[in-house]
PDB file of C-alpha atoms in Angstrom:
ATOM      1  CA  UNK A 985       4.818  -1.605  18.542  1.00  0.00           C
ATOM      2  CA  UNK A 986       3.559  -3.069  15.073  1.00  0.00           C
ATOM      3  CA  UNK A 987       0.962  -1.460  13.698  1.00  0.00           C
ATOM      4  CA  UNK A 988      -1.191  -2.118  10.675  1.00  0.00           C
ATOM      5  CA  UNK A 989      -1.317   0.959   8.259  1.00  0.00           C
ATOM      6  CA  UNK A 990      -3.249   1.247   5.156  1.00  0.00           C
ATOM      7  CA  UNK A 991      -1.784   3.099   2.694  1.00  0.00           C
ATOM      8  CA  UNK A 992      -2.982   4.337  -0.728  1.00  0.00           C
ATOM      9  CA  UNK A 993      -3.303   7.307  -3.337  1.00  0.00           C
ATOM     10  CA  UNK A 994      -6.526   8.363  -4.319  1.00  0.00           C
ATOM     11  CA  UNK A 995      -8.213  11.066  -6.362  1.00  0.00           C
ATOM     12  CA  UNK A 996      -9.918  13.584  -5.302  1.00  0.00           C
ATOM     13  CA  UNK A 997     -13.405  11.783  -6.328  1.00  0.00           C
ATOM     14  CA  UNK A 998     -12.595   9.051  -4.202  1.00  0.00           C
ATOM     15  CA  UNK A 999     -10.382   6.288  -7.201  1.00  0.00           C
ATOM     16  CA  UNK A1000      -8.079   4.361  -6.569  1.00  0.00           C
ATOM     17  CA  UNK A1001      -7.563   3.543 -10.375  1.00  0.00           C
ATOM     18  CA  UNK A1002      -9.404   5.295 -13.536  1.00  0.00           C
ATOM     19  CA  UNK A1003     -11.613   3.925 -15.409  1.00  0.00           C
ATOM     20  CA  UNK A1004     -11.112   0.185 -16.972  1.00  0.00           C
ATOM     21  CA  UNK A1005      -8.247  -1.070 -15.038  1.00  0.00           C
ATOM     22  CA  UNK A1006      -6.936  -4.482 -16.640  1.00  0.00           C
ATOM     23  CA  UNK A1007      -4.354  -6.924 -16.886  1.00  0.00           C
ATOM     24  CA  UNK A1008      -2.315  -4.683 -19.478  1.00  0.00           C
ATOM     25  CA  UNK A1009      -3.778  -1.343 -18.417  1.00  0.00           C
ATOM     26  CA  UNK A1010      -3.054  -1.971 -14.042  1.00  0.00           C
ATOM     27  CA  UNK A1011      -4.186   1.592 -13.039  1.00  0.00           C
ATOM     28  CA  UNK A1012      -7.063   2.215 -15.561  1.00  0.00           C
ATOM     29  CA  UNK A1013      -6.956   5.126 -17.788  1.00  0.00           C
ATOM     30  CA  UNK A1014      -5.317   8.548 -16.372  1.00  0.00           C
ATOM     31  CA  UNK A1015      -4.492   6.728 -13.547  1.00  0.00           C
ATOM     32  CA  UNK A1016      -0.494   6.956 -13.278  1.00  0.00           C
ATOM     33  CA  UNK A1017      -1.264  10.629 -12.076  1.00  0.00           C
ATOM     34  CA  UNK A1018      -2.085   8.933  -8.613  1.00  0.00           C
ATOM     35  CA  UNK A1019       1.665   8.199  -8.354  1.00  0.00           C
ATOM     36  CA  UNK A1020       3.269  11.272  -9.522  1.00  0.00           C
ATOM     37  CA  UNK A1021       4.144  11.890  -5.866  1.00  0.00           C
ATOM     38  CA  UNK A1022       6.075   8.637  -5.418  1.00  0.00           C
ATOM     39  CA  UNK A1023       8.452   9.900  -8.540  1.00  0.00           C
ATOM     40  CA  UNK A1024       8.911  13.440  -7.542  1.00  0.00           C
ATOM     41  CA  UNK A1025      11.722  14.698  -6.700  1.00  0.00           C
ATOM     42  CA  UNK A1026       9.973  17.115  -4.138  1.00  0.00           C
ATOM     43  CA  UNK A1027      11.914  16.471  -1.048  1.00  0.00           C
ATOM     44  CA  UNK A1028       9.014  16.441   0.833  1.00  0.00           C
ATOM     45  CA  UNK A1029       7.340  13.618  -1.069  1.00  0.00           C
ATOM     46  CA  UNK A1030      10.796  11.830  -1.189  1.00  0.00           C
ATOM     47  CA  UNK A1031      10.784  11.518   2.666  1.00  0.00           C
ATOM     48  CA  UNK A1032       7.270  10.484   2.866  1.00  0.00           C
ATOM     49  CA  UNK A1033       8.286   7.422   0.481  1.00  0.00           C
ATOM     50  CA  UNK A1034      11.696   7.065   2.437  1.00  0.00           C
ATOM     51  CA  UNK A1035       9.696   6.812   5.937  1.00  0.00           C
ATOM     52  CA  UNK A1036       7.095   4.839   4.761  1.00  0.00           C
ATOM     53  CA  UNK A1037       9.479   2.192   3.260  1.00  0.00           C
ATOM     54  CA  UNK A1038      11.698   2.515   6.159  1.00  0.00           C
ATOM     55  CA  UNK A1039       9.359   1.134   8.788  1.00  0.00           C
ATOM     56  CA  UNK A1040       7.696  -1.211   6.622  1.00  0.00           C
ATOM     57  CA  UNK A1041       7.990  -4.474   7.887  1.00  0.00           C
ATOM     58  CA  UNK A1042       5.851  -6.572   6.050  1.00  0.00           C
ATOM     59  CA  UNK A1043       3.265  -5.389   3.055  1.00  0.00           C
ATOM     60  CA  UNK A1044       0.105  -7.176   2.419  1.00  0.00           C
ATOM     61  CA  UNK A1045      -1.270  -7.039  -1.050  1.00  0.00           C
ATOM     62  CA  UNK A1046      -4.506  -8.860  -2.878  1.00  0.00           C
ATOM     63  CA  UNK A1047      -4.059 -11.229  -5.746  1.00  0.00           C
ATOM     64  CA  UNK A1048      -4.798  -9.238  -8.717  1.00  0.00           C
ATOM     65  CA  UNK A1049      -2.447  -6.486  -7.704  1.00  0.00           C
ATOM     66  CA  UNK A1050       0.273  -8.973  -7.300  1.00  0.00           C
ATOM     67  CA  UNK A1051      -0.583 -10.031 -10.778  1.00  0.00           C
ATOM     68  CA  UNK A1052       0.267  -6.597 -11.969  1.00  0.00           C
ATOM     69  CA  UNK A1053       3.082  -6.212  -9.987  1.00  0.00           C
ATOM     70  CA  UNK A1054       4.685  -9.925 -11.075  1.00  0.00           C
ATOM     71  CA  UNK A1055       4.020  -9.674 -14.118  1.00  0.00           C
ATOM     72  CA  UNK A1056       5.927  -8.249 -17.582  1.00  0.00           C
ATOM     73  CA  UNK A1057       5.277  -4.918 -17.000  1.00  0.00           C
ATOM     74  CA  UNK A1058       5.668  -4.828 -13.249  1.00  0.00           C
ATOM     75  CA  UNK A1059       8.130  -4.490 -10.940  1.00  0.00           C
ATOM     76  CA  UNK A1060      11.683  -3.996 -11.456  1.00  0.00           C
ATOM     77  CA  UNK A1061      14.702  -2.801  -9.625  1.00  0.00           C
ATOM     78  CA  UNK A1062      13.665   1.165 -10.460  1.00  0.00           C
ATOM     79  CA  UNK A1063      10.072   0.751  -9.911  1.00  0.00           C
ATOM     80  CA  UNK A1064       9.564  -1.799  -7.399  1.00  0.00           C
ATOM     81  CA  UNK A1065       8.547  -1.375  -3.561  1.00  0.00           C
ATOM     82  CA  UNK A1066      10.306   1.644  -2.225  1.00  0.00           C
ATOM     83  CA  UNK A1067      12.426   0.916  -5.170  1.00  0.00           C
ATOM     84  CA  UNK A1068      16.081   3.235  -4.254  1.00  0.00           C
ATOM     85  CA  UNK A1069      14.669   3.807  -0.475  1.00  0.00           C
ATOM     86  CA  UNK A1070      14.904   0.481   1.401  1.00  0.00           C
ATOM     87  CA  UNK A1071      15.709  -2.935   1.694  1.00  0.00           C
ATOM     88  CA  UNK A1072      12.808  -5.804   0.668  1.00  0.00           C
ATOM     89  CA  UNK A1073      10.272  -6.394   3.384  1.00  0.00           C
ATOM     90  CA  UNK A1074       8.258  -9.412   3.428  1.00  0.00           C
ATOM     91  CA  UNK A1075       5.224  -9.457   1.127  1.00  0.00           C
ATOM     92  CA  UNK A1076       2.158 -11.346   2.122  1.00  0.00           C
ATOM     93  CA  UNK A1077      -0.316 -12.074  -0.678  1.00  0.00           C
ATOM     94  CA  UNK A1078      -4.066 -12.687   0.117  1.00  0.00           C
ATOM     95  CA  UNK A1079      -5.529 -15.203  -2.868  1.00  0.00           C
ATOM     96  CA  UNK A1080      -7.530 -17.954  -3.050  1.00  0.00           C
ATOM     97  CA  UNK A1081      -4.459 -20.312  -4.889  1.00  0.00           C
ATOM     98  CA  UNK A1082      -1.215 -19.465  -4.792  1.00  0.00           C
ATOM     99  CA  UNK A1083       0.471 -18.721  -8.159  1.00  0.00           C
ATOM    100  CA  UNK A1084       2.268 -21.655  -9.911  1.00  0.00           C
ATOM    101  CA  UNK A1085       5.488 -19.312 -10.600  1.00  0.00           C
ATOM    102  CA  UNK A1086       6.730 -16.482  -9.168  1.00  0.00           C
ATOM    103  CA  UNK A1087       8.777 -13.647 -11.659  1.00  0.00           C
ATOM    104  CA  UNK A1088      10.115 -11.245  -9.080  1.00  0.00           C
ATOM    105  CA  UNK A1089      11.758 -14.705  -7.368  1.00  0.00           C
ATOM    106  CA  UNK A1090      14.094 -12.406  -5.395  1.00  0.00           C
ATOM    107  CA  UNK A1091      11.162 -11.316  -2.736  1.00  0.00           C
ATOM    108  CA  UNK A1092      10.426 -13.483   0.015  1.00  0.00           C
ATOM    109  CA  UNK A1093       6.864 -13.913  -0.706  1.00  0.00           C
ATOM    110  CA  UNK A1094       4.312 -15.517   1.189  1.00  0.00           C
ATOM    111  CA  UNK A1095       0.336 -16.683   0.026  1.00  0.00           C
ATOM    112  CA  UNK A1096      -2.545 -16.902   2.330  1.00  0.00           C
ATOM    113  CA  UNK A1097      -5.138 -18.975   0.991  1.00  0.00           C
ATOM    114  CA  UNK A1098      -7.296 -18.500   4.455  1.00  0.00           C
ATOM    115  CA  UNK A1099      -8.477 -15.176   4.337  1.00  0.00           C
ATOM    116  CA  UNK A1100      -7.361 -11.568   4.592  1.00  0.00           C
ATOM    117  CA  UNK A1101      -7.032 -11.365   8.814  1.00  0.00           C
ATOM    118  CA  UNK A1102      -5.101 -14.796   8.538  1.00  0.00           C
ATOM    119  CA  UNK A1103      -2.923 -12.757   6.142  1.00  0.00           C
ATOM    120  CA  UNK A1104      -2.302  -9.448   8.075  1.00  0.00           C
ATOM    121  CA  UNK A1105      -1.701 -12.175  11.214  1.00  0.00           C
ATOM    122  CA  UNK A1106       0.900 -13.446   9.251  1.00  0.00           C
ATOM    123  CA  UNK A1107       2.177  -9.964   7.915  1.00  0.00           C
ATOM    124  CA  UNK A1108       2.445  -9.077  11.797  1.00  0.00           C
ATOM    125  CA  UNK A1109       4.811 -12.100  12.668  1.00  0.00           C
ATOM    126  CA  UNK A1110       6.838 -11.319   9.918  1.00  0.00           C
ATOM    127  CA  UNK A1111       7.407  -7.680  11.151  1.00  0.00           C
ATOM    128  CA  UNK A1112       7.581  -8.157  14.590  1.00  0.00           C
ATOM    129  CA  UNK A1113      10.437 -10.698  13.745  1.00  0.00           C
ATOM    130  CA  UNK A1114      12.122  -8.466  11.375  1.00  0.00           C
ATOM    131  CA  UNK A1115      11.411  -5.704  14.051  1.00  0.00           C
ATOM    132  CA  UNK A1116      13.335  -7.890  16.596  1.00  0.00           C
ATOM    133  CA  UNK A1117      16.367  -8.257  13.972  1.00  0.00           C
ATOM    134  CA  UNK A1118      16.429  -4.880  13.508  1.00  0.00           C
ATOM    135  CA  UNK A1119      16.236  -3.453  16.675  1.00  0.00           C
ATOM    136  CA  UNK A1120      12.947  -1.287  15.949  1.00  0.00           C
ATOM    137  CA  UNK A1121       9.973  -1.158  15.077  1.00  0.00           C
ATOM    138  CA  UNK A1122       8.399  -1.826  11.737  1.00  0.00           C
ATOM    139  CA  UNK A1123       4.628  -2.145  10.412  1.00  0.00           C
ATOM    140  CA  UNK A1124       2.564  -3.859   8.234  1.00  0.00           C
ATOM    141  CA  UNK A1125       1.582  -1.876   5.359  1.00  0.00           C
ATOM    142  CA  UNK A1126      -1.442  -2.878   3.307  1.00  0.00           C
ATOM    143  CA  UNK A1127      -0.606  -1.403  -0.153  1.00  0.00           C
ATOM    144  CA  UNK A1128      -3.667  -2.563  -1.632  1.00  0.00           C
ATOM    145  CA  UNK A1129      -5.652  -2.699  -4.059  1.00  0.00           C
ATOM    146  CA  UNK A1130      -8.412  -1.141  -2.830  1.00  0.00           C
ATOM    147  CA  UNK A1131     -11.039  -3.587  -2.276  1.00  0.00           C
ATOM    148  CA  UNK A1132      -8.476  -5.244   0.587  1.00  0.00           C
ATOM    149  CA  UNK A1133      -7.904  -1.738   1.651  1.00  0.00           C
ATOM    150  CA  UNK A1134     -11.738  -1.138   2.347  1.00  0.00           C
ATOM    151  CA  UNK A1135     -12.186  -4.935   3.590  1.00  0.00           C
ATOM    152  CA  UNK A1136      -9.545  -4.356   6.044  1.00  0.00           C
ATOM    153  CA  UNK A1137     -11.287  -0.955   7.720  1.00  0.00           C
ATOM    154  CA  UNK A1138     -14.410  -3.000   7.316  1.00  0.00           C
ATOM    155  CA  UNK A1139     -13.389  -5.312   9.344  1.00  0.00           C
ATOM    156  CA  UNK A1140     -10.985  -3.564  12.138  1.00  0.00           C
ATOM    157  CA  UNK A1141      -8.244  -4.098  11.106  1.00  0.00           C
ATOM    158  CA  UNK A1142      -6.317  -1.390  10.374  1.00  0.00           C
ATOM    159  CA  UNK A1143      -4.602   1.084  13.046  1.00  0.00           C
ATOM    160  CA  UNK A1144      -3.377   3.966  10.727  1.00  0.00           C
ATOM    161  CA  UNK A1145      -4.923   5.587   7.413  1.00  0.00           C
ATOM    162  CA  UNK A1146      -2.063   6.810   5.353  1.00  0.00           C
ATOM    163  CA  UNK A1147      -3.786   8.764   2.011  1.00  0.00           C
ATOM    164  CA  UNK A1148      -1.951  10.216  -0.633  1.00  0.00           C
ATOM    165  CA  UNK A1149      -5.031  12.688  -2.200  1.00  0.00           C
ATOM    166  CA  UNK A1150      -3.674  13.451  -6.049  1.00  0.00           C
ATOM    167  CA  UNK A1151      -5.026  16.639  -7.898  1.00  0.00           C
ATOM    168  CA  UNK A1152      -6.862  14.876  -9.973  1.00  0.00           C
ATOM    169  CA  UNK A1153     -10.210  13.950 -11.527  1.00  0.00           C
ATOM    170  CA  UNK A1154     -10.707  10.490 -12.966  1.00  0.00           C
ATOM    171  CA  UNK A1155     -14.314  10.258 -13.008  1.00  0.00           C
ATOM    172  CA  UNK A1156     -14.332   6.640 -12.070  1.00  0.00           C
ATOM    173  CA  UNK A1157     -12.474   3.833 -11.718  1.00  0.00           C
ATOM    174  CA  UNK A1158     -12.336   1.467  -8.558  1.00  0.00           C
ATOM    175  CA  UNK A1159     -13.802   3.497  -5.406  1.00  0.00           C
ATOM    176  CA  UNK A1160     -11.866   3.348  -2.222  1.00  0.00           C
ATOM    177  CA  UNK A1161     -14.633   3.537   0.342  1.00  0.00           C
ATOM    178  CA  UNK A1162     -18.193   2.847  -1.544  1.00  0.00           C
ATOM    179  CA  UNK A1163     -20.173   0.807   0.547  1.00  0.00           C
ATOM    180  CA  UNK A1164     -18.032   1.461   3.435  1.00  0.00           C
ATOM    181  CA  UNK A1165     -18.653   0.670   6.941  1.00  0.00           C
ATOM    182  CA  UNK A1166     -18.646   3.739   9.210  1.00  0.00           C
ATOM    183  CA  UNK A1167     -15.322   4.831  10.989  1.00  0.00           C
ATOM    184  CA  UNK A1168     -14.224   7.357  13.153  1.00  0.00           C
ATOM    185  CA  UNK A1169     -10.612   9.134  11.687  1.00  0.00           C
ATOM    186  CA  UNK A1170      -8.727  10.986  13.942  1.00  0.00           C
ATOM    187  CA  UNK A1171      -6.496  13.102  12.027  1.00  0.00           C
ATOM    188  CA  UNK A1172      -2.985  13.306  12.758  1.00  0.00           C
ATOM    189  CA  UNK A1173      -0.695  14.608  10.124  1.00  0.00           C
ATOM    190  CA  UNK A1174      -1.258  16.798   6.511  1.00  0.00           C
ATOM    191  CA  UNK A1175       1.527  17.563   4.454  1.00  0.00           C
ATOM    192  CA  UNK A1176       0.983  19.594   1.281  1.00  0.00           C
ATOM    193  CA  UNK A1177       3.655  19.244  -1.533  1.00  0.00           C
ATOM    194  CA  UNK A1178       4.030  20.239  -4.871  1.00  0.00           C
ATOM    195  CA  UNK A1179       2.260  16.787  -6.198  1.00  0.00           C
ATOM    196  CA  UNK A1180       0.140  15.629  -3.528  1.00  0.00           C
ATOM    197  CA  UNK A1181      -1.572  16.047  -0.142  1.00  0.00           C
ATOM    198  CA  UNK A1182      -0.697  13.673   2.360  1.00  0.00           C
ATOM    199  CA  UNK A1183      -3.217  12.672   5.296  1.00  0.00           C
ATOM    200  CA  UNK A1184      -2.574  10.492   7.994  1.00  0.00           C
ATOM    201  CA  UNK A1185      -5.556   9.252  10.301  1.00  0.00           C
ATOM    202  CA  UNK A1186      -5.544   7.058  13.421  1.00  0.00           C
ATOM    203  CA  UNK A1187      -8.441   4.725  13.168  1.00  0.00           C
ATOM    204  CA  UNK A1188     -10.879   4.376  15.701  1.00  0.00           C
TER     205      UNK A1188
END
């Protein structure tokens, strides 16, 4: 079965970047500490990454973090989704106009103008086809940022919370839940490593 699993890193105040996140500066300042886990070679936080990638069928992400991801400075063959781990899922971008060009032109990419359940609808097709290819199952992961993270729990639409909590401070930065509607977590899995500790919640 497909599920849809929202999956970011956070600080432990509750950021999903530091303070002034930009165009040239895409996780705001301090920020890259929120990834140290997806670098380490800890083998625990290497098979977190590998499982995750693994059974990720299709990965929804908004408009300005595709930006980031597209653009100069993003992506490449070292750093990019899973990067070493997987194959290339299908990435679904929510946006309001689809970009004129694409950089990483190697992705199959695909823009909903329509809204972000029209694009996790979308995100599901393409997993439960690739699921079908495969012969097993793969999910939709939302990667973020997190504004379509929270938008997604607001609205029901996520199955699985998958949090990477770094030991770190940032003191602000884009919130992850603020404003939040109310959910009920049901946790399921914590692994502590050496960078990171990992928390899995079923969504109720």
């Amino acid at each position: 079965m497909t599920r849809i699993i929202a999956d970011i890193s956070v600080s432990l105040d509750g950021f999903v970047t530091g303070p002034g996140p930009g165009p040239d500066n895409g996780l705001g300042t301090g920020g890259e500490a929120l990834h140290t886990w997806a670098f380490s070679d800890d083998p625990d936080d290497r098979g977190i990454l590998r499982e995750g990638t693994t059974r990720s069928g299709a990965v929804v992400l908004g408009r300005r973090l595709f930006d980031l991801v597209d653009g100069p400075g993003g992506w490449d063959d070292e750093t990019g989704y899973g990067a070493g781990e997987v194959g290339k899922p299908a990435f679904v971008v929510v946006t309001s106009a689809p970009p004129e060009s694409v950089r990483l032109g190697g992705l199959d990419w695909t823009f909903v103008t329509t809204g972000l359940p029209a694009a996790v609808s979308a995100a599901r097709e393409r997993a439960e086809a690739a699921s079908t290819r495969g012969g097993k199952d793969l999910d939709v992961v939302l990667m973020g940022g997190g504004a379509l993270i929270r938008s997604a729990l607001d609205a029901g639409l996520v199955d699985t919370l998958s949090l990477h909590l770094a030991p770190v401070v940032l003191g602000g930065g884009t919130p992850l839940f603020t404003g939040a509607v109310p959910r009920t977590l049901v946790q399921r899995n914590v692994i502590v490593t050496s960078t990171a500790t990992h928390l899995t919640y079923d969504v109720l």
